[in-house]
Short mmCIF file of C-alpha atoms in Angstrom, two decimals:
data_model
loop_
_atom_site.label_atom_id
_atom_site.label_comp_id
_atom_site.label_asym_id
_atom_site.label_seq_id
_atom_site.Cartn_x
_atom_site.Cartn_y
_atom_site.Cartn_z
CA MET A 122 3.27 -19.49 33.10
CA ASP A 123 4.84 -19.94 29.68
CA ASP A 124 7.14 -17.30 28.22
CA PRO A 125 5.09 -15.61 25.46
CA SER A 126 8.23 -14.79 23.48
CA SER A 127 9.15 -18.40 22.86
CA SER A 128 7.48 -21.65 21.96
CA GLU A 129 8.60 -25.22 22.32
CA ASN A 130 10.57 -25.07 19.06
CA GLY A 131 11.75 -21.46 19.14
CA HIS A 132 10.35 -17.97 19.16
CA CYS A 133 6.73 -16.97 18.55
CA ARG A 134 5.42 -14.47 16.00
CA SER A 135 5.39 -11.52 18.39
CA TYR A 136 9.13 -11.97 18.99
CA PHE A 137 9.94 -11.55 15.30
CA ILE A 138 7.52 -8.65 14.87
CA GLU A 139 9.18 -6.91 17.81
CA LEU A 140 12.63 -7.42 16.26
CA VAL A 141 11.47 -5.84 13.00
CA ASP A 142 9.78 -2.97 14.86
CA LYS A 143 13.05 -2.20 16.66
CA ALA A 144 15.16 -2.27 13.47
CA GLN A 145 16.15 1.31 12.63
CA SER A 146 19.33 1.25 10.58
CA ASN A 147 20.34 -0.51 7.38
CA ASP A 148 22.66 -2.65 9.50
CA ASP A 149 19.74 -3.71 11.73
CA ILE A 150 17.73 -4.68 8.67
CA ALA A 151 20.67 -6.55 7.12
CA ASP A 152 21.12 -8.44 10.40
CA LEU A 153 17.44 -9.44 10.38
CA ILE A 154 17.64 -10.65 6.79
CA THR A 155 20.62 -12.79 7.84
CA LEU A 156 18.71 -14.08 10.87
CA PHE A 157 15.68 -14.99 8.76
CA GLU A 158 17.97 -16.92 6.39
CA THR A 159 18.96 -19.21 9.29
CA LEU A 160 15.41 -20.13 10.33
CA ASN A 161 13.53 -23.28 9.41
CA GLY A 162 10.50 -25.25 10.44
CA GLU A 163 8.08 -23.78 12.95
CA GLU A 164 10.36 -20.84 13.68
CA LEU A 165 10.32 -19.84 10.01
CA GLU A 166 6.52 -20.13 9.97
CA ASN A 167 6.35 -17.86 13.02
CA ALA A 168 8.64 -15.32 11.37
CA LEU A 169 6.74 -15.13 8.05
CA PRO A 170 4.29 -12.36 9.08
CA SER A 171 7.22 -10.14 10.10
CA LEU A 172 8.73 -10.58 6.66
CA CYS A 173 6.11 -8.21 5.23
CA PHE A 174 7.03 -5.52 7.74
CA LEU A 175 10.72 -6.12 7.11
CA ALA A 176 10.17 -5.71 3.37
CA GLU A 177 8.50 -2.34 3.99
CA LYS A 178 11.52 -1.14 5.97
CA CYS A 179 14.05 -2.56 3.55
CA PRO A 180 16.15 0.15 1.83
CA SER A 181 16.82 -0.13 -1.88
CA CYS A 182 20.43 -1.21 -1.24
CA LEU A 183 19.16 -4.37 0.49
CA ARG A 184 16.22 -5.20 -1.80
CA GLU A 185 18.18 -7.89 -3.66
CA ASN A 186 18.95 -9.64 -0.35
CA MET A 187 15.29 -9.41 0.62
CA LEU A 188 14.18 -10.84 -2.73
CA ASP A 189 16.71 -13.68 -2.41
CA LEU A 190 15.32 -14.48 1.04
CA ALA A 191 11.73 -14.45 -0.25
CA HIS A 192 12.72 -16.68 -3.18
CA CYS A 193 14.37 -19.21 -0.87
CA ILE A 194 11.33 -19.28 1.42
CA LEU A 195 8.85 -19.66 -1.43
CA THR A 196 10.83 -22.37 -3.21
CA GLY A 197 11.65 -24.26 -0.03
CA THR A 198 15.40 -23.95 -0.49
CA MET A 199 16.15 -22.48 2.93
CA ASN A 200 19.23 -24.01 4.59
CA SER A 201 19.79 -26.59 1.86
#
């Protein structure tokens, strides 16, 4: 049986949602923002739904980082 937490090209959506659910501290959230900045392709597509939940948890001190991440995703400038 296939591992439901990963797909052929990386992790599935439930993996990223679980990571965001477990994030409690500002450091956890900052680490997730950094992780999301490293994703591309199918893995980034799988992580997109969790981005909404991450934005809800994001403290004001990290909002600029979150907005930068969203901008890079929307403009297609991730990892360029």
